[in-house]
Amino acid sequence: MVPSVILSVVVIGLSGMAAQILLLRELFVSFLGNELTFGIVLGEWILSEALGSWWGRRERWELKGFVRLQILFCASLFLGLLLSRNLKAAVLD
């Protein structure tokens, strides 16, 4: 396998893990989550990732689609953090 592809996959994996941990922490700080809500959210998160990987395996992807997904990933992280910090005020008021 090409070293640049391996490096790209490793960087995507590490940044994805960091983004998930950061977003999960923000949500639990906002909503004062306990172990039960942590388990429910984590279970749903893993299930949605499994469904996404199943769907992605069935599709034929090209480089252009891969780049678009990475841009969407970067934008959705910032949007998710912004929403998680402001969601508590909107939901609980």
PDB file of N, CA and C in Angstrom:
ATOM      1  N   MET A   1       0.846  -1.178   0.000  1.00  0.00           N
ATOM      2  CA  MET A   1       0.000   0.000   0.000  1.00  0.00           C
ATOM      3  C   MET A   1       0.892   1.242   0.000  1.00  0.00           C
ATOM      4  N   VAL A   2       0.419   2.289  -0.598  1.00  0.00           N
ATOM      5  CA  VAL A   2       1.177   3.530  -0.717  1.00  0.00           C
ATOM      6  C   VAL A   2       1.308   4.185   0.663  1.00  0.00           C
ATOM      7  N   PRO A   3       2.517   4.633   1.035  1.00  0.00           N
ATOM      8  CA  PRO A   3       2.705   5.243   2.368  1.00  0.00           C
ATOM      9  C   PRO A   3       1.825   6.467   2.609  1.00  0.00           C
ATOM     10  N   SER A   4       1.538   7.251   1.579  1.00  0.00           N
ATOM     11  CA  SER A   4       0.693   8.430   1.788  1.00  0.00           C
ATOM     12  C   SER A   4      -0.741   8.028   2.120  1.00  0.00           C
ATOM     13  N   VAL A   5      -1.209   6.919   1.563  1.00  0.00           N
ATOM     14  CA  VAL A   5      -2.554   6.440   1.887  1.00  0.00           C
ATOM     15  C   VAL A   5      -2.597   5.936   3.328  1.00  0.00           C
ATOM     16  N   ILE A   6      -1.567   5.222   3.732  1.00  0.00           N
ATOM     17  CA  ILE A   6      -1.502   4.732   5.112  1.00  0.00           C
ATOM     18  C   ILE A   6      -1.471   5.901   6.092  1.00  0.00           C
ATOM     19  N   LEU A   7      -0.667   6.899   5.803  1.00  0.00           N
ATOM     20  CA  LEU A   7      -0.599   8.083   6.662  1.00  0.00           C
ATOM     21  C   LEU A   7      -1.946   8.794   6.714  1.00  0.00           C
ATOM     22  N   SER A   8      -2.616   8.899   5.581  1.00  0.00           N
ATOM     23  CA  SER A   8      -3.922   9.549   5.530  1.00  0.00           C
ATOM     24  C   SER A   8      -4.941   8.807   6.386  1.00  0.00           C
ATOM     25  N   VAL A   9      -4.957   7.494   6.303  1.00  0.00           N
ATOM     26  CA  VAL A   9      -5.901   6.702   7.092  1.00  0.00           C
ATOM     27  C   VAL A   9      -5.601   6.828   8.586  1.00  0.00           C
ATOM     28  N   VAL A  10      -4.337   6.822   8.958  1.00  0.00           N
ATOM     29  CA  VAL A  10      -3.962   6.962  10.370  1.00  0.00           C
ATOM     30  C   VAL A  10      -4.365   8.335  10.903  1.00  0.00           C
ATOM     31  N   VAL A  11      -4.110   9.381  10.142  1.00  0.00           N
ATOM     32  CA  VAL A  11      -4.470  10.736  10.574  1.00  0.00           C
ATOM     33  C   VAL A  11      -5.983  10.884  10.691  1.00  0.00           C
ATOM     34  N   ILE A  12      -6.716  10.330   9.738  1.00  0.00           N
ATOM     35  CA  ILE A  12      -8.178  10.398   9.798  1.00  0.00           C
ATOM     36  C   ILE A  12      -8.699   9.652  11.023  1.00  0.00           C
ATOM     37  N   GLY A  13      -8.141   8.491  11.301  1.00  0.00           N
ATOM     38  CA  GLY A  13      -8.571   7.726  12.468  1.00  0.00           C
ATOM     39  C   GLY A  13      -8.298   8.442  13.776  1.00  0.00           C
ATOM     40  N   LEU A  14      -7.107   8.991  13.913  1.00  0.00           N
ATOM     41  CA  LEU A  14      -6.761   9.704  15.146  1.00  0.00           C
ATOM     42  C   LEU A  14      -7.583  10.975  15.320  1.00  0.00           C
ATOM     43  N   SER A  15      -7.787  11.716  14.241  1.00  0.00           N
ATOM     44  CA  SER A  15      -8.593  12.935  14.358  1.00  0.00           C
ATOM     45  C   SER A  15     -10.053  12.598  14.618  1.00  0.00           C
ATOM     46  N   GLY A  16     -10.535  11.501  14.071  1.00  0.00           N
ATOM     47  CA  GLY A  16     -11.904  11.076  14.354  1.00  0.00           C
ATOM     48  C   GLY A  16     -12.097  10.701  15.807  1.00  0.00           C
ATOM     49  N   MET A  17     -11.137   9.983  16.371  1.00  0.00           N
ATOM     50  CA  MET A  17     -11.219   9.627  17.786  1.00  0.00           C
ATOM     51  C   MET A  17     -11.162  10.867  18.669  1.00  0.00           C
ATOM     52  N   ALA A  18     -10.284  11.793  18.347  1.00  0.00           N
ATOM     53  CA  ALA A  18     -10.183  13.023  19.138  1.00  0.00           C
ATOM     54  C   ALA A  18     -11.474  13.829  19.052  1.00  0.00           C
ATOM     55  N   ALA A  19     -12.060  13.895  17.871  1.00  0.00           N
ATOM     56  CA  ALA A  19     -13.303  14.643  17.698  1.00  0.00           C
ATOM     57  C   ALA A  19     -14.440  14.003  18.484  1.00  0.00           C
ATOM     58  N   GLN A  20     -14.529  12.682  18.464  1.00  0.00           N
ATOM     59  CA  GLN A  20     -15.586  12.003  19.207  1.00  0.00           C
ATOM     60  C   GLN A  20     -15.432  12.204  20.711  1.00  0.00           C
ATOM     61  N   ILE A  21     -14.230  12.103  21.210  1.00  0.00           N
ATOM     62  CA  ILE A  21     -14.003  12.298  22.648  1.00  0.00           C
ATOM     63  C   ILE A  21     -14.349  13.725  23.052  1.00  0.00           C
ATOM     64  N   LEU A  22     -13.929  14.681  22.258  1.00  0.00           N
ATOM     65  CA  LEU A  22     -14.205  16.082  22.559  1.00  0.00           C
ATOM     66  C   LEU A  22     -15.700  16.377  22.534  1.00  0.00           C
ATOM     67  N   LEU A  23     -16.390  15.888  21.523  1.00  0.00           N
ATOM     68  CA  LEU A  23     -17.823  16.132  21.418  1.00  0.00           C
ATOM     69  C   LEU A  23     -18.589  15.418  22.525  1.00  0.00           C
ATOM     70  N   LEU A  24     -18.198  14.207  22.844  1.00  0.00           N
ATOM     71  CA  LEU A  24     -18.859  13.470  23.917  1.00  0.00           C
ATOM     72  C   LEU A  24     -18.675  14.164  25.264  1.00  0.00           C
ATOM     73  N   ARG A  25     -17.481  14.646  25.539  1.00  0.00           N
ATOM     74  CA  ARG A  25     -17.236  15.377  26.789  1.00  0.00           C
ATOM     75  C   ARG A  25     -18.068  16.656  26.856  1.00  0.00           C
ATOM     76  N   GLU A  26     -18.148  17.372  25.753  1.00  0.00           N
ATOM     77  CA  GLU A  26     -18.940  18.608  25.736  1.00  0.00           C
ATOM     78  C   GLU A  26     -20.414  18.322  26.014  1.00  0.00           C
ATOM     79  N   LEU A  27     -20.942  17.260  25.421  1.00  0.00           N
ATOM     80  CA  LEU A  27     -22.348  16.933  25.641  1.00  0.00           C
ATOM     81  C   LEU A  27     -22.614  16.522  27.085  1.00  0.00           C
ATOM     82  N   PHE A  28     -21.710  15.763  27.675  1.00  0.00           N
ATOM     83  CA  PHE A  28     -21.928  15.340  29.048  1.00  0.00           C
ATOM     84  C   PHE A  28     -21.722  16.463  30.044  1.00  0.00           C
ATOM     85  N   VAL A  29     -20.862  17.401  29.748  1.00  0.00           N
ATOM     86  CA  VAL A  29     -20.722  18.570  30.613  1.00  0.00           C
ATOM     87  C   VAL A  29     -21.976  19.430  30.512  1.00  0.00           C
ATOM     88  N   SER A  30     -22.513  19.568  29.321  1.00  0.00           N
ATOM     89  CA  SER A  30     -23.700  20.401  29.127  1.00  0.00           C
ATOM     90  C   SER A  30     -24.927  19.821  29.811  1.00  0.00           C
ATOM     91  N   PHE A  31     -25.104  18.504  29.738  1.00  0.00           N
ATOM     92  CA  PHE A  31     -26.325  17.890  30.244  1.00  0.00           C
ATOM     93  C   PHE A  31     -26.131  17.096  31.530  1.00  0.00           C
ATOM     94  N   LEU A  32     -24.975  17.228  32.178  1.00  0.00           N
ATOM     95  CA  LEU A  32     -24.702  16.553  33.449  1.00  0.00           C
ATOM     96  C   LEU A  32     -25.001  15.059  33.352  1.00  0.00           C
ATOM     97  N   GLY A  33     -24.419  14.421  32.372  1.00  0.00           N
ATOM     98  CA  GLY A  33     -24.688  13.012  32.104  1.00  0.00           C
ATOM     99  C   GLY A  33     -24.136  12.080  33.160  1.00  0.00           C
ATOM    100  N   ASN A  34     -24.820  10.947  33.331  1.00  0.00           N
ATOM    101  CA  ASN A  34     -24.355   9.913  34.243  1.00  0.00           C
ATOM    102  C   ASN A  34     -23.995   8.665  33.431  1.00  0.00           C
ATOM    103  N   GLU A  35     -23.756   7.555  34.110  1.00  0.00           N
ATOM    104  CA  GLU A  35     -23.295   6.349  33.431  1.00  0.00           C
ATOM    105  C   GLU A  35     -24.349   5.786  32.484  1.00  0.00           C
ATOM    106  N   LEU A  36     -25.613   5.871  32.857  1.00  0.00           N
ATOM    107  CA  LEU A  36     -26.671   5.340  32.001  1.00  0.00           C
ATOM    108  C   LEU A  36     -26.760   6.115  30.692  1.00  0.00           C
ATOM    109  N   THR A  37     -26.760   7.433  30.778  1.00  0.00           N
ATOM    110  CA  THR A  37     -26.816   8.214  29.542  1.00  0.00           C
ATOM    111  C   THR A  37     -25.541   8.040  28.729  1.00  0.00           C
ATOM    112  N   PHE A  38     -24.415   7.863  29.401  1.00  0.00           N
ATOM    113  CA  PHE A  38     -23.165   7.611  28.691  1.00  0.00           C
ATOM    114  C   PHE A  38     -23.261   6.317  27.891  1.00  0.00           C
ATOM    115  N   GLY A  39     -23.795   5.268  28.496  1.00  0.00           N
ATOM    116  CA  GLY A  39     -23.952   3.991  27.805  1.00  0.00           C
ATOM    117  C   GLY A  39     -24.918   4.069  26.645  1.00  0.00           C
ATOM    118  N   ILE A  40     -26.019   4.778  26.819  1.00  0.00           N
ATOM    119  CA  ILE A  40     -27.000   4.917  25.742  1.00  0.00           C
ATOM    120  C   ILE A  40     -26.420   5.699  24.579  1.00  0.00           C
ATOM    121  N   VAL A  41     -25.782   6.811  24.862  1.00  0.00           N
ATOM    122  CA  VAL A  41     -25.198   7.629  23.799  1.00  0.00           C
ATOM    123  C   VAL A  41     -24.080   6.882  23.091  1.00  0.00           C
ATOM    124  N   LEU A  42     -23.230   6.224  23.843  1.00  0.00           N
ATOM    125  CA  LEU A  42     -22.122   5.485  23.240  1.00  0.00           C
ATOM    126  C   LEU A  42     -22.622   4.314  22.396  1.00  0.00           C
ATOM    127  N   GLY A  43     -23.653   3.624  22.858  1.00  0.00           N
ATOM    128  CA  GLY A  43     -24.232   2.531  22.080  1.00  0.00           C
ATOM    129  C   GLY A  43     -24.835   3.014  20.775  1.00  0.00           C
ATOM    130  N   GLU A  44     -25.555   4.122  20.822  1.00  0.00           N
ATOM    131  CA  GLU A  44     -26.140   4.681  19.597  1.00  0.00           C
ATOM    132  C   GLU A  44     -25.052   5.159  18.656  1.00  0.00           C
ATOM    133  N   TRP A  45     -24.022   5.737  19.206  1.00  0.00           N
ATOM    134  CA  TRP A  45     -22.916   6.250  18.404  1.00  0.00           C
ATOM    135  C   TRP A  45     -22.215   5.109  17.658  1.00  0.00           C
ATOM    136  N   ILE A  46     -21.938   4.016  18.365  1.00  0.00           N
ATOM    137  CA  ILE A  46     -21.270   2.870  17.745  1.00  0.00           C
ATOM    138  C   ILE A  46     -22.182   2.218  16.712  1.00  0.00           C
ATOM    139  N   LEU A  47     -23.477   2.131  16.991  1.00  0.00           N
ATOM    140  CA  LEU A  47     -24.419   1.566  16.025  1.00  0.00           C
ATOM    141  C   LEU A  47     -24.480   2.402  14.755  1.00  0.00           C
ATOM    142  N   SER A  48     -24.503   3.723  14.900  1.00  0.00           N
ATOM    143  CA  SER A  48     -24.541   4.579  13.710  1.00  0.00           C
ATOM    144  C   SER A  48     -23.236   4.501  12.926  1.00  0.00           C
ATOM    145  N   GLU A  49     -22.111   4.337  13.609  1.00  0.00           N
ATOM    146  CA  GLU A  49     -20.844   4.150  12.896  1.00  0.00           C
ATOM    147  C   GLU A  49     -20.827   2.828  12.145  1.00  0.00           C
ATOM    148  N   ALA A  50     -21.382   1.783  12.746  1.00  0.00           N
ATOM    149  CA  ALA A  50     -21.438   0.484  12.075  1.00  0.00           C
ATOM    150  C   ALA A  50     -22.327   0.553  10.838  1.00  0.00           C
ATOM    151  N   LEU A  51     -23.464   1.223  10.953  1.00  0.00           N
ATOM    152  CA  LEU A  51     -24.340   1.373   9.788  1.00  0.00           C
ATOM    153  C   LEU A  51     -23.677   2.206   8.699  1.00  0.00           C
ATOM    154  N   GLY A  52     -22.948   3.233   9.095  1.00  0.00           N
ATOM    155  CA  GLY A  52     -22.243   4.057   8.116  1.00  0.00           C
ATOM    156  C   GLY A  52     -21.139   3.301   7.407  1.00  0.00           C
ATOM    157  N   SER A  53     -20.417   2.467   8.131  1.00  0.00           N
ATOM    158  CA  SER A  53     -19.359   1.689   7.480  1.00  0.00           C
ATOM    159  C   SER A  53     -19.949   0.604   6.593  1.00  0.00           C
ATOM    160  N   TRP A  54     -21.082   0.031   6.987  1.00  0.00           N
ATOM    161  CA  TRP A  54     -21.754  -0.950   6.134  1.00  0.00           C
ATOM    162  C   TRP A  54     -22.227  -0.293   4.840  1.00  0.00           C
ATOM    163  N   TRP A  55     -22.823   0.890   4.961  1.00  0.00           N
ATOM    164  CA  TRP A  55     -23.295   1.597   3.778  1.00  0.00           C
ATOM    165  C   TRP A  55     -22.126   2.040   2.906  1.00  0.00           C
ATOM    166  N   GLY A  56     -21.059   2.518   3.520  1.00  0.00           N
ATOM    167  CA  GLY A  56     -19.894   2.969   2.771  1.00  0.00           C
ATOM    168  C   GLY A  56     -19.192   1.849   2.037  1.00  0.00           C
ATOM    169  N   ARG A  57     -19.241   0.652   2.585  1.00  0.00           N
ATOM    170  CA  ARG A  57     -18.615  -0.484   1.923  1.00  0.00           C
ATOM    171  C   ARG A  57     -19.375  -0.881   0.667  1.00  0.00           C
ATOM    172  N   ARG A  58     -20.662  -0.616   0.640  1.00  0.00           N
ATOM    173  CA  ARG A  58     -21.479  -0.994  -0.511  1.00  0.00           C
ATOM    174  C   ARG A  58     -21.366  -0.002  -1.659  1.00  0.00           C
ATOM    175  N   GLU A  59     -20.921   1.195  -1.380  1.00  0.00           N
ATOM    176  CA  GLU A  59     -20.798   2.232  -2.408  1.00  0.00           C
ATOM    177  C   GLU A  59     -19.414   2.202  -3.034  1.00  0.00           C
ATOM    178  N   ARG A  60     -19.334   2.685  -4.253  1.00  0.00           N
ATOM    179  CA  ARG A  60     -18.045   2.815  -4.939  1.00  0.00           C
ATOM    180  C   ARG A  60     -17.590   4.257  -4.751  1.00  0.00           C
ATOM    181  N   TRP A  61     -16.477   4.454  -4.062  1.00  0.00           N
ATOM    182  CA  TRP A  61     -15.998   5.789  -3.738  1.00  0.00           C
ATOM    183  C   TRP A  61     -14.807   6.152  -4.609  1.00  0.00           C
ATOM    184  N   GLU A  62     -14.766   7.407  -4.995  1.00  0.00           N
ATOM    185  CA  GLU A  62     -13.617   7.942  -5.716  1.00  0.00           C
ATOM    186  C   GLU A  62     -12.926   8.969  -4.824  1.00  0.00           C
ATOM    187  N   LEU A  63     -11.805   9.459  -5.280  1.00  0.00           N
ATOM    188  CA  LEU A  63     -11.021  10.395  -4.472  1.00  0.00           C
ATOM    189  C   LEU A  63     -11.788  11.687  -4.203  1.00  0.00           C
ATOM    190  N   LYS A  64     -12.551  12.156  -5.179  1.00  0.00           N
ATOM    191  CA  LYS A  64     -13.308  13.397  -4.995  1.00  0.00           C
ATOM    192  C   LYS A  64     -14.329  13.252  -3.858  1.00  0.00           C
ATOM    193  N   GLY A  65     -15.005  12.123  -3.803  1.00  0.00           N
ATOM    194  CA  GLY A  65     -15.957  11.883  -2.723  1.00  0.00           C
ATOM    195  C   GLY A  65     -15.280  11.788  -1.373  1.00  0.00           C
ATOM    196  N   PHE A  66     -14.095  11.195  -1.341  1.00  0.00           N
ATOM    197  CA  PHE A  66     -13.322  11.080  -0.106  1.00  0.00           C
ATOM    198  C   PHE A  66     -12.938  12.458   0.422  1.00  0.00           C
ATOM    199  N   VAL A  67     -12.500  13.325  -0.471  1.00  0.00           N
ATOM    200  CA  VAL A  67     -12.112  14.683  -0.072  1.00  0.00           C
ATOM    201  C   VAL A  67     -13.330  15.449   0.437  1.00  0.00           C
ATOM    202  N   ARG A  68     -14.462  15.288  -0.217  1.00  0.00           N
ATOM    203  CA  ARG A  68     -15.686  15.965   0.237  1.00  0.00           C
ATOM    204  C   ARG A  68     -16.102  15.497   1.627  1.00  0.00           C
ATOM    205  N   LEU A  69     -15.984  14.199   1.873  1.00  0.00           N
ATOM    206  CA  LEU A  69     -16.326  13.691   3.197  1.00  0.00           C
ATOM    207  C   LEU A  69     -15.398  14.233   4.276  1.00  0.00           C
ATOM    208  N   GLN A  70     -14.144  14.416   3.963  1.00  0.00           N
ATOM    209  CA  GLN A  70     -13.205  14.957   4.942  1.00  0.00           C
ATOM    210  C   GLN A  70     -13.501  16.421   5.246  1.00  0.00           C
ATOM    211  N   ILE A  71     -13.876  17.179   4.244  1.00  0.00           N
ATOM    212  CA  ILE A  71     -14.262  18.576   4.459  1.00  0.00           C
ATOM    213  C   ILE A  71     -15.533  18.640   5.299  1.00  0.00           C
ATOM    214  N   LEU A  72     -16.486  17.756   5.010  1.00  0.00           N
ATOM    215  CA  LEU A  72     -17.717  17.690   5.793  1.00  0.00           C
ATOM    216  C   LEU A  72     -17.421  17.305   7.242  1.00  0.00           C
ATOM    217  N   PHE A  73     -16.491  16.387   7.443  1.00  0.00           N
ATOM    218  CA  PHE A  73     -16.094  15.980   8.792  1.00  0.00           C
ATOM    219  C   PHE A  73     -15.536  17.161   9.577  1.00  0.00           C
ATOM    220  N   CYS A  74     -14.654  17.926   8.954  1.00  0.00           N
ATOM    221  CA  CYS A  74     -14.056  19.087   9.635  1.00  0.00           C
ATOM    222  C   CYS A  74     -15.114  20.125   9.985  1.00  0.00           C
ATOM    223  N   ALA A  75     -16.017  20.402   9.060  1.00  0.00           N
ATOM    224  CA  ALA A  75     -17.056  21.400   9.306  1.00  0.00           C
ATOM    225  C   ALA A  75     -18.041  20.918  10.365  1.00  0.00           C
ATOM    226  N   SER A  76     -18.376  19.632  10.350  1.00  0.00           N
ATOM    227  CA  SER A  76     -19.359  19.131  11.304  1.00  0.00           C
ATOM    228  C   SER A  76     -18.813  19.102  12.728  1.00  0.00           C
ATOM    229  N   LEU A  77     -17.516  18.967  12.888  1.00  0.00           N
ATOM    230  CA  LEU A  77     -16.945  19.001  14.236  1.00  0.00           C
ATOM    231  C   LEU A  77     -17.163  20.369  14.871  1.00  0.00           C
ATOM    232  N   PHE A  78     -16.860  21.423  14.157  1.00  0.00           N
ATOM    233  CA  PHE A  78     -17.042  22.764  14.713  1.00  0.00           C
ATOM    234  C   PHE A  78     -18.519  23.076  14.930  1.00  0.00           C
ATOM    235  N   LEU A  79     -19.364  22.648  14.021  1.00  0.00           N
ATOM    236  CA  LEU A  79     -20.799  22.852  14.186  1.00  0.00           C
ATOM    237  C   LEU A  79     -21.323  22.061  15.389  1.00  0.00           C
ATOM    238  N   GLY A  80     -20.850  20.836  15.555  1.00  0.00           N
ATOM    239  CA  GLY A  80     -21.265  20.019  16.695  1.00  0.00           C
ATOM    240  C   GLY A  80     -20.842  20.613  18.025  1.00  0.00           C
ATOM    241  N   LEU A  81     -19.627  21.125  18.093  1.00  0.00           N
ATOM    242  CA  LEU A  81     -19.169  21.760  19.332  1.00  0.00           C
ATOM    243  C   LEU A  81     -19.972  23.017  19.640  1.00  0.00           C
ATOM    244  N   LEU A  82     -20.252  23.800  18.620  1.00  0.00           N
ATOM    245  CA  LEU A  82     -21.049  25.011  18.814  1.00  0.00           C
ATOM    246  C   LEU A  82     -22.455  24.665  19.291  1.00  0.00           C
ATOM    247  N   LEU A  83     -23.060  23.670  18.673  1.00  0.00           N
ATOM    248  CA  LEU A  83     -24.405  23.268  19.083  1.00  0.00           C
ATOM    249  C   LEU A  83     -24.420  22.658  20.479  1.00  0.00           C
ATOM    250  N   SER A  84     -23.416  21.860  20.811  1.00  0.00           N
ATOM    251  CA  SER A  84     -23.412  21.227  22.130  1.00  0.00           C
ATOM    252  C   SER A  84     -23.251  22.251  23.248  1.00  0.00           C
ATOM    253  N   ARG A  85     -22.539  23.319  22.999  1.00  0.00           N
ATOM    254  CA  ARG A  85     -22.380  24.350  24.031  1.00  0.00           C
ATOM    255  C   ARG A  85     -23.622  25.218  24.172  1.00  0.00           C
ATOM    256  N   ASN A  86     -24.377  25.379  23.099  1.00  0.00           N
ATOM    257  CA  ASN A  86     -25.552  26.243  23.142  1.00  0.00           C
ATOM    258  C   ASN A  86     -26.857  25.470  23.260  1.00  0.00           C
ATOM    259  N   LEU A  87     -26.807  24.158  23.186  1.00  0.00           N
ATOM    260  CA  LEU A  87     -28.024  23.357  23.201  1.00  0.00           C
ATOM    261  C   LEU A  87     -28.677  23.319  24.574  1.00  0.00           C
ATOM    262  N   LYS A  88     -27.893  23.339  25.611  1.00  0.00           N
ATOM    263  CA  LYS A  88     -28.443  23.273  26.962  1.00  0.00           C
ATOM    264  C   LYS A  88     -29.351  24.462  27.232  1.00  0.00           C
ATOM    265  N   ALA A  89     -28.933  25.635  26.855  1.00  0.00           N
ATOM    266  CA  ALA A  89     -29.753  26.828  27.076  1.00  0.00           C
ATOM    267  C   ALA A  89     -31.041  26.763  26.269  1.00  0.00           C
ATOM    268  N   ALA A  90     -30.970  26.220  25.072  1.00  0.00           N
ATOM    269  CA  ALA A  90     -32.156  26.142  24.224  1.00  0.00           C
ATOM    270  C   ALA A  90     -33.130  25.069  24.707  1.00  0.00           C
ATOM    271  N   VAL A  91     -32.629  23.958  25.203  1.00  0.00           N
ATOM    272  CA  VAL A  91     -33.487  22.846  25.601  1.00  0.00           C
ATOM    273  C   VAL A  91     -34.063  23.044  26.992  1.00  0.00           C
ATOM    274  N   LEU A  92     -33.260  23.493  27.926  1.00  0.00           N
ATOM    275  CA  LEU A  92     -33.698  23.561  29.313  1.00  0.00           C
ATOM    276  C   LEU A  92     -34.405  24.857  29.682  1.00  0.00           C
ATOM    277  N   ASP A  93     -34.391  25.854  28.847  1.00  0.00           N
ATOM    278  CA  ASP A  93     -35.091  27.111  29.171  1.00  0.00           C
ATOM    279  C   ASP A  93     -36.512  27.099  28.681  1.00  0.00           C
TER     280      ASP A  93
END
